[in-house]
């Protein structure tokens, strides 16, 4: 049983116009076996939260903490975080020239486990996982994400999720750009990983569509760098009907947010 | 043939590449002088626009029209404005283009299988000039100044067991001339390795004759010391059904400029030309190749890959492929890929494909310069891979494609180790 705890997280980035605060005090606790959905409009800071957990250098944490079973995640380098059991399925996975998928997957697995996987079983595992995600076998010969379509990239992120077996998975809009079939395939992958019982999931999404396939235990509504409302799966249904307008309009959102922040403090 | 039935194309687009400081994309905003000095891929365009009467600048003519001569005097002194010198920092040639090349040439030591003939000959040997003729001033300067040449002959039908290894060891910084002739006689099969080491300032002419039905691989390794300056013209003449594989590997040296060419003289021949280069801070590694499809039904395949790291690491790749009117049935492809590992490095890449007949099997070119940037690093590290491992993974994978073509295990291992060393150099 593990716990990923985010407390009063403030994050800013350096822009040409100066420092810009994006996360304005986010608190969230995820335990093994739980699925938390974070939903919010474009630009609300969802990816910023995900990237900050993974340790992207662009994001500066100005206040707050992230801990994994009490260990200070913010003190870890990007690769240390991954080895500690954090996994980020990226919204826009980058293409890495020169590195074949085979080589990449084996190197990453070796780094995460601290030892090279047994070649025979590893090759079999990779093949099986690829087949389940409907990824062509010849993808292993191609360079990481190079020339993959948007949907293929997302599947390959989930392939890694299944192979690396993290303690916590952060899925940043894994559903965007997927057609219904691909969405099902990808969701099944996440559900399989979850069913093994050793993973907690933070599912970031803009739409409720994916929540039909991946059932969240908790839903957090994210607006302007803050969680403005929290609830169970029923909150997602309400968002489906009402959209984000209720939160996004001026003073209303600020008031809800301020009230929440005050309540949490 | 008239213009209507002749397809003539000159495709010479510089690839996407980081522009150097102070250089704008608008050629117009630069004076011709500055443009030439900036040695940008667009400099030629700017020069053309600003010159009238055709004296200075880039001739519009095809590669076929280039001046060739054994006489130094036939080549004008270099200004840096010449199309084929516009990327080269002449100051760093250390006199290869201006001085009498009287320095001690790199020593030559050859290890060869018994049935391969190795000779040291004088300038008047009949085989001198059998495959090559200088195409630039530096090459002509070497031709005029070399005193003796090494001639390696793989006799007809001999299948050489193991490679012919030619170790060329630099003898210091006096500007010198070198000459090597490789003759692969009919139906012979062999691998020749030119292994350049030490410190030298040398202009070199390598003549390569691949006779009918012969199969020859020539591997030229430039693992010079940091202060070496090397210009190497490596010209191959291919007979009927000849198979020629040429591999250039440039890792060490302050300035290395290799100009390989393959000329088809009879149908059915095949040329594969591969290259690998890895430029560190301050290094200038240049490769300009020429494939001359002068006859019908020949095949060529070119792939050069380069990695760059460190301030002012500069690589140049220019690939001229000419498909003449007579060369029906030609099949050719050329590609250059560069991987820029750090800021401040610059890769110029210019494929030139000239097609004078429409009756070909295929012709293509590609050029891409990619950056290994923070996002790549982040992606790999986010999967648990430590930074140095990530960096190595990328470069190793990228360059391995060329190393694998060498097929001489000892050299493959040596180069893999050399690439690791280059990478280790960035870590500090
Ligand atoms: N590099 C950057 N430069 C300037 N602004 C940035 C940068 N990165 C993020 N931002 C800004 O920070 C805010 C949050 O962006 P973020 O990508 O976290 O939002 P998001 O909720 O993931 O949006 P989406 O639903 O579109 O993925 C936005 O206003 C965005 O414009
Ligand atoms: Mg986002």
PDB file of N, CA, C and O in Angstrom, chain A residues 54 56 58 78-79 82-83 87-88 90 94-99 103-104 107-108 111-112 144-145 157 160, chain B residues 339 370-372 374-387 389-390 393-398:
ATOM      1  N   UNK A  54       6.181  14.608 -12.404  1.00  0.00           N
ATOM      2  CA  UNK A  54       7.253  13.869 -13.079  1.00  0.00           C
ATOM      3  C   UNK A  54       8.602  14.582 -12.978  1.00  0.00           C
ATOM      4  O   UNK A  54       9.639  13.975 -13.179  1.00  0.00           O
ATOM      5  N   UNK A  56       9.434  17.760 -14.594  1.00  0.00           N
ATOM      6  CA  UNK A  56       9.886  18.528 -15.752  1.00  0.00           C
ATOM      7  C   UNK A  56      10.556  19.823 -15.297  1.00  0.00           C
ATOM      8  O   UNK A  56      10.009  20.561 -14.486  1.00  0.00           O
ATOM      9  N   UNK A  58      10.929  22.662 -16.483  1.00  0.00           N
ATOM     10  CA  UNK A  58      10.349  23.976 -16.770  1.00  0.00           C
ATOM     11  C   UNK A  58       9.522  24.513 -15.583  1.00  0.00           C
ATOM     12  O   UNK A  58       9.340  25.708 -15.436  1.00  0.00           O
ATOM     13  N   UNK A  78      14.400  13.520 -12.225  1.00  0.00           N
ATOM     14  CA  UNK A  78      13.332  12.945 -13.045  1.00  0.00           C
ATOM     15  C   UNK A  78      13.428  11.420 -13.082  1.00  0.00           C
ATOM     16  O   UNK A  78      12.441  10.701 -12.882  1.00  0.00           O
ATOM     17  N   UNK A  79      14.646  10.918 -13.321  1.00  0.00           N
ATOM     18  CA  UNK A  79      14.795   9.459 -13.433  1.00  0.00           C
ATOM     19  C   UNK A  79      14.606   8.774 -12.082  1.00  0.00           C
ATOM     20  O   UNK A  79      14.083   7.664 -12.020  1.00  0.00           O
ATOM     21  N   UNK A  82      10.939   8.219 -11.517  1.00  0.00           N
ATOM     22  CA  UNK A  82      10.425   7.071 -12.278  1.00  0.00           C
ATOM     23  C   UNK A  82      10.831   5.768 -11.594  1.00  0.00           C
ATOM     24  O   UNK A  82      10.042   4.833 -11.501  1.00  0.00           O
ATOM     25  N   UNK A  83      12.055   5.736 -11.106  1.00  0.00           N
ATOM     26  CA  UNK A  83      12.515   4.502 -10.452  1.00  0.00           C
ATOM     27  C   UNK A  83      11.832   4.301  -9.105  1.00  0.00           C
ATOM     28  O   UNK A  83      11.701   3.183  -8.622  1.00  0.00           O
ATOM     29  N   UNK A  87       4.882   7.186 -12.794  1.00  0.00           N
ATOM     30  CA  UNK A  87       4.844   7.086 -14.250  1.00  0.00           C
ATOM     31  C   UNK A  87       3.911   8.141 -14.806  1.00  0.00           C
ATOM     32  O   UNK A  87       2.794   8.311 -14.338  1.00  0.00           O
ATOM     33  N   UNK A  88       4.395   8.859 -15.819  1.00  0.00           N
ATOM     34  CA  UNK A  88       3.563   9.859 -16.472  1.00  0.00           C
ATOM     35  C   UNK A  88       3.322   9.448 -17.923  1.00  0.00           C
ATOM     36  O   UNK A  88       4.256   9.351 -18.712  1.00  0.00           O
ATOM     37  N   UNK A  90       2.275  10.794 -21.158  1.00  0.00           N
ATOM     38  CA  UNK A  90       2.278  12.204 -21.542  1.00  0.00           C
ATOM     39  C   UNK A  90       1.158  12.570 -22.504  1.00  0.00           C
ATOM     40  O   UNK A  90       0.735  11.758 -23.321  1.00  0.00           O
ATOM     41  N   UNK A  94       6.995  12.779 -26.943  1.00  0.00           N
ATOM     42  CA  UNK A  94       7.928  13.290 -27.951  1.00  0.00           C
ATOM     43  C   UNK A  94       8.554  12.151 -28.745  1.00  0.00           C
ATOM     44  O   UNK A  94       8.663  11.022 -28.274  1.00  0.00           O
ATOM     45  N   UNK A  95       8.972  12.483 -29.942  1.00  0.00           N
ATOM     46  CA  UNK A  95       9.683  11.520 -30.774  1.00  0.00           C
ATOM     47  C   UNK A  95      11.159  11.583 -30.406  1.00  0.00           C
ATOM     48  O   UNK A  95      11.723  12.660 -30.297  1.00  0.00           O
ATOM     49  N   UNK A  96      11.747  10.436 -30.168  1.00  0.00           N
ATOM     50  CA  UNK A  96      13.162  10.419 -29.806  1.00  0.00           C
ATOM     51  C   UNK A  96      13.949   9.801 -30.953  1.00  0.00           C
ATOM     52  O   UNK A  96      13.831   8.603 -31.206  1.00  0.00           O
ATOM     53  N   UNK A  97      14.736  10.595 -31.666  1.00  0.00           N
ATOM     54  CA  UNK A  97      15.453  10.065 -32.817  1.00  0.00           C
ATOM     55  C   UNK A  97      16.543   9.093 -32.380  1.00  0.00           C
ATOM     56  O   UNK A  97      17.106   9.228 -31.298  1.00  0.00           O
ATOM     57  N   UNK A  98      16.792   8.105 -33.213  1.00  0.00           N
ATOM     58  CA  UNK A  98      17.973   7.260 -32.992  1.00  0.00           C
ATOM     59  C   UNK A  98      17.796   6.101 -32.030  1.00  0.00           C
ATOM     60  O   UNK A  98      18.673   5.262 -31.921  1.00  0.00           O
ATOM     61  N   UNK A  99      16.658   6.052 -31.326  1.00  0.00           N
ATOM     62  CA  UNK A  99      16.512   4.975 -30.341  1.00  0.00           C
ATOM     63  C   UNK A  99      15.339   4.084 -30.721  1.00  0.00           C
ATOM     64  O   UNK A  99      14.203   4.553 -30.814  1.00  0.00           O
ATOM     65  N   UNK A 103      15.089  -1.204 -27.885  1.00  0.00           N
ATOM     66  CA  UNK A 103      16.207  -0.776 -27.075  1.00  0.00           C
ATOM     67  C   UNK A 103      15.734   0.104 -25.912  1.00  0.00           C
ATOM     68  O   UNK A 103      16.152  -0.049 -24.761  1.00  0.00           O
ATOM     69  N   UNK A 104      14.831   0.998 -26.233  1.00  0.00           N
ATOM     70  CA  UNK A 104      14.284   1.909 -25.233  1.00  0.00           C
ATOM     71  C   UNK A 104      13.561   1.159 -24.121  1.00  0.00           C
ATOM     72  O   UNK A 104      13.821   1.374 -22.926  1.00  0.00           O
ATOM     73  N   UNK A 107      16.000  -0.811 -21.967  1.00  0.00           N
ATOM     74  CA  UNK A 107      16.835   0.063 -21.138  1.00  0.00           C
ATOM     75  C   UNK A 107      16.039   0.643 -19.971  1.00  0.00           C
ATOM     76  O   UNK A 107      16.514   0.687 -18.831  1.00  0.00           O
ATOM     77  N   UNK A 108      14.806   1.069 -20.270  1.00  0.00           N
ATOM     78  CA  UNK A 108      13.980   1.651 -19.218  1.00  0.00           C
ATOM     79  C   UNK A 108      13.622   0.603 -18.166  1.00  0.00           C
ATOM     80  O   UNK A 108      13.708   0.849 -16.957  1.00  0.00           O
ATOM     81  N   UNK A 111      16.498  -0.014 -15.983  1.00  0.00           N
ATOM     82  CA  UNK A 111      16.724   1.094 -15.049  1.00  0.00           C
ATOM     83  C   UNK A 111      15.718   1.043 -13.899  1.00  0.00           C
ATOM     84  O   UNK A 111      16.074   1.209 -12.729  1.00  0.00           O
ATOM     85  N   UNK A 112      14.463   0.779 -14.223  1.00  0.00           N
ATOM     86  CA  UNK A 112      13.409   0.803 -13.206  1.00  0.00           C
ATOM     87  C   UNK A 112      13.550  -0.368 -12.234  1.00  0.00           C
ATOM     88  O   UNK A 112      13.426  -0.206 -11.022  1.00  0.00           O
ATOM     89  N   UNK A 144      11.572   5.505 -31.089  1.00  0.00           N
ATOM     90  CA  UNK A 144      10.573   5.873 -30.095  1.00  0.00           C
ATOM     91  C   UNK A 144       9.657   6.993 -30.607  1.00  0.00           C
ATOM     92  O   UNK A 144      10.121   8.106 -30.887  1.00  0.00           O
ATOM     93  N   UNK A 145       8.403   6.661 -30.777  1.00  0.00           N
ATOM     94  CA  UNK A 145       7.351   7.597 -31.184  1.00  0.00           C
ATOM     95  C   UNK A 145       7.539   8.230 -32.561  1.00  0.00           C
ATOM     96  O   UNK A 145       6.716   9.026 -32.999  1.00  0.00           O
ATOM     97  N   UNK A 157       2.277   4.726 -24.843  1.00  0.00           N
ATOM     98  CA  UNK A 157       2.409   5.186 -23.455  1.00  0.00           C
ATOM     99  C   UNK A 157       1.815   4.140 -22.508  1.00  0.00           C
ATOM    100  O   UNK A 157       2.391   3.810 -21.479  1.00  0.00           O
ATOM    101  N   UNK A 160       3.901   1.092 -22.076  1.00  0.00           N
ATOM    102  CA  UNK A 160       4.944   1.286 -21.067  1.00  0.00           C
ATOM    103  C   UNK A 160       4.378   1.166 -19.661  1.00  0.00           C
ATOM    104  O   UNK A 160       4.993   0.574 -18.777  1.00  0.00           O
TER     105      UNK A 160
ATOM    106  N   UNK B 339      22.517  14.742 -36.012  1.00  0.00           N
ATOM    107  CA  UNK B 339      21.939  14.817 -34.681  1.00  0.00           C
ATOM    108  C   UNK B 339      22.743  15.841 -33.885  1.00  0.00           C
ATOM    109  O   UNK B 339      23.928  15.647 -33.635  1.00  0.00           O
ATOM    110  N   UNK B 370      18.276  16.750 -36.799  1.00  0.00           N
ATOM    111  CA  UNK B 370      17.436  16.721 -35.607  1.00  0.00           C
ATOM    112  C   UNK B 370      18.245  17.145 -34.397  1.00  0.00           C
ATOM    113  O   UNK B 370      19.467  17.099 -34.395  1.00  0.00           O
ATOM    114  N   UNK B 371      17.546  17.573 -33.400  1.00  0.00           N
ATOM    115  CA  UNK B 371      18.231  17.966 -32.170  1.00  0.00           C
ATOM    116  C   UNK B 371      17.884  16.982 -31.078  1.00  0.00           C
ATOM    117  O   UNK B 371      16.750  16.560 -30.958  1.00  0.00           O
ATOM    118  N   UNK B 372      18.895  16.635 -30.317  1.00  0.00           N
ATOM    119  CA  UNK B 372      18.605  15.912 -29.098  1.00  0.00           C
ATOM    120  C   UNK B 372      18.404  16.994 -28.059  1.00  0.00           C
ATOM    121  O   UNK B 372      19.342  17.661 -27.661  1.00  0.00           O
ATOM    122  N   UNK B 374      16.122  18.915 -24.646  1.00  0.00           N
ATOM    123  CA  UNK B 374      15.696  18.655 -23.279  1.00  0.00           C
ATOM    124  C   UNK B 374      14.432  17.811 -23.210  1.00  0.00           C
ATOM    125  O   UNK B 374      14.230  17.056 -22.273  1.00  0.00           O
ATOM    126  N   UNK B 375      13.574  17.943 -24.225  1.00  0.00           N
ATOM    127  CA  UNK B 375      12.332  17.167 -24.201  1.00  0.00           C
ATOM    128  C   UNK B 375      12.604  15.676 -24.417  1.00  0.00           C
ATOM    129  O   UNK B 375      11.948  14.823 -23.823  1.00  0.00           O
ATOM    130  N   UNK B 376      13.572  15.377 -25.284  1.00  0.00           N
ATOM    131  CA  UNK B 376      13.951  13.972 -25.462  1.00  0.00           C
ATOM    132  C   UNK B 376      14.522  13.420 -24.168  1.00  0.00           C
ATOM    133  O   UNK B 376      14.206  12.311 -23.743  1.00  0.00           O
ATOM    134  N   UNK B 377      15.376  14.233 -23.596  1.00  0.00           N
ATOM    135  CA  UNK B 377      16.020  13.814 -22.357  1.00  0.00           C
ATOM    136  C   UNK B 377      14.969  13.595 -21.267  1.00  0.00           C
ATOM    137  O   UNK B 377      14.993  12.601 -20.551  1.00  0.00           O
ATOM    138  N   UNK B 378      14.030  14.514 -21.192  1.00  0.00           N
ATOM    139  CA  UNK B 378      12.978  14.394 -20.186  1.00  0.00           C
ATOM    140  C   UNK B 378      12.176  13.113 -20.395  1.00  0.00           C
ATOM    141  O   UNK B 378      11.899  12.376 -19.455  1.00  0.00           O
ATOM    142  N   UNK B 379      11.853  12.847 -21.635  1.00  0.00           N
ATOM    143  CA  UNK B 379      11.054  11.655 -21.919  1.00  0.00           C
ATOM    144  C   UNK B 379      11.772  10.393 -21.453  1.00  0.00           C
ATOM    145  O   UNK B 379      11.197   9.542 -20.774  1.00  0.00           O
ATOM    146  N   UNK B 380      13.041  10.278 -21.815  1.00  0.00           N
ATOM    147  CA  UNK B 380      13.786   9.071 -21.448  1.00  0.00           C
ATOM    148  C   UNK B 380      13.999   8.989 -19.939  1.00  0.00           C
ATOM    149  O   UNK B 380      13.881   7.928 -19.331  1.00  0.00           O
ATOM    150  N   UNK B 381      14.295  10.129 -19.328  1.00  0.00           N
ATOM    151  CA  UNK B 381      14.522  10.127 -17.878  1.00  0.00           C
ATOM    152  C   UNK B 381      13.230   9.838 -17.125  1.00  0.00           C
ATOM    153  O   UNK B 381      13.240   9.195 -16.073  1.00  0.00           O
ATOM    154  N   UNK B 382      12.110  10.295 -17.676  1.00  0.00           N
ATOM    155  CA  UNK B 382      10.826  10.028 -17.036  1.00  0.00           C
ATOM    156  C   UNK B 382      10.491   8.539 -17.070  1.00  0.00           C
ATOM    157  O   UNK B 382       9.530   8.087 -16.461  1.00  0.00           O
ATOM    158  N   UNK B 383      11.287   7.778 -17.814  1.00  0.00           N
ATOM    159  CA  UNK B 383      11.127   6.325 -17.818  1.00  0.00           C
ATOM    160  C   UNK B 383      12.235   5.658 -17.007  1.00  0.00           C
ATOM    161  O   UNK B 383      12.549   4.492 -17.215  1.00  0.00           O
ATOM    162  N   UNK B 384      12.858   6.454 -16.157  1.00  0.00           N
ATOM    163  CA  UNK B 384      13.832   5.875 -15.230  1.00  0.00           C
ATOM    164  C   UNK B 384      15.259   5.832 -15.745  1.00  0.00           C
ATOM    165  O   UNK B 384      16.168   5.395 -15.033  1.00  0.00           O
ATOM    166  N   UNK B 385      15.470   6.280 -16.975  1.00  0.00           N
ATOM    167  CA  UNK B 385      16.809   6.164 -17.566  1.00  0.00           C
ATOM    168  C   UNK B 385      17.669   7.360 -17.144  1.00  0.00           C
ATOM    169  O   UNK B 385      17.286   8.508 -17.372  1.00  0.00           O
ATOM    170  N   UNK B 386      18.808   7.111 -16.511  1.00  0.00           N
ATOM    171  CA  UNK B 386      19.659   8.220 -16.078  1.00  0.00           C
ATOM    172  C   UNK B 386      20.176   9.040 -17.263  1.00  0.00           C
ATOM    173  O   UNK B 386      20.292   8.527 -18.374  1.00  0.00           O
ATOM    174  N   UNK B 387      20.514  10.288 -16.985  1.00  0.00           N
ATOM    175  CA  UNK B 387      20.861  11.223 -18.054  1.00  0.00           C
ATOM    176  C   UNK B 387      21.961  10.721 -18.999  1.00  0.00           C
ATOM    177  O   UNK B 387      21.794  10.761 -20.217  1.00  0.00           O
ATOM    178  N   UNK B 389      23.032   7.773 -19.586  1.00  0.00           N
ATOM    179  CA  UNK B 389      22.586   6.586 -20.324  1.00  0.00           C
ATOM    180  C   UNK B 389      21.669   7.017 -21.464  1.00  0.00           C
ATOM    181  O   UNK B 389      21.765   6.521 -22.591  1.00  0.00           O
ATOM    182  N   UNK B 390      20.799   7.980 -21.174  1.00  0.00           N
ATOM    183  CA  UNK B 390      19.855   8.465 -22.176  1.00  0.00           C
ATOM    184  C   UNK B 390      20.600   9.052 -23.366  1.00  0.00           C
ATOM    185  O   UNK B 390      20.300   8.761 -24.532  1.00  0.00           O
ATOM    186  N   UNK B 393      22.318   6.366 -25.325  1.00  0.00           N
ATOM    187  CA  UNK B 393      21.324   5.559 -26.016  1.00  0.00           C
ATOM    188  C   UNK B 393      20.981   6.188 -27.362  1.00  0.00           C
ATOM    189  O   UNK B 393      20.929   5.518 -28.395  1.00  0.00           O
ATOM    190  N   UNK B 394      20.764   7.475 -27.319  1.00  0.00           N
ATOM    191  CA  UNK B 394      20.361   8.190 -28.530  1.00  0.00           C
ATOM    192  C   UNK B 394      21.478   8.182 -29.568  1.00  0.00           C
ATOM    193  O   UNK B 394      21.272   7.834 -30.725  1.00  0.00           O
ATOM    194  N   UNK B 395      22.674   8.542 -29.140  1.00  0.00           N
ATOM    195  CA  UNK B 395      23.758   8.673 -30.111  1.00  0.00           C
ATOM    196  C   UNK B 395      24.197   7.315 -30.639  1.00  0.00           C
ATOM    197  O   UNK B 395      24.404   7.125 -31.827  1.00  0.00           O
ATOM    198  N   UNK B 396      24.295   6.375 -29.740  1.00  0.00           N
ATOM    199  CA  UNK B 396      24.716   5.036 -30.131  1.00  0.00           C
ATOM    200  C   UNK B 396      23.749   4.472 -31.162  1.00  0.00           C
ATOM    201  O   UNK B 396      24.145   3.968 -32.204  1.00  0.00           O
ATOM    202  N   UNK B 397      22.476   4.593 -30.844  1.00  0.00           N
ATOM    203  CA  UNK B 397      21.468   4.062 -31.752  1.00  0.00           C
ATOM    204  C   UNK B 397      21.550   4.726 -33.107  1.00  0.00           C
ATOM    205  O   UNK B 397      21.454   4.081 -34.143  1.00  0.00           O
ATOM    206  N   UNK B 398      21.755   6.023 -33.070  1.00  0.00           N
ATOM    207  CA  UNK B 398      21.790   6.812 -34.296  1.00  0.00           C
ATOM    208  C   UNK B 398      22.970   6.426 -35.188  1.00  0.00           C
ATOM    209  O   UNK B 398      22.827   6.225 -36.388  1.00  0.00           O
TER     210      UNK B 398
END
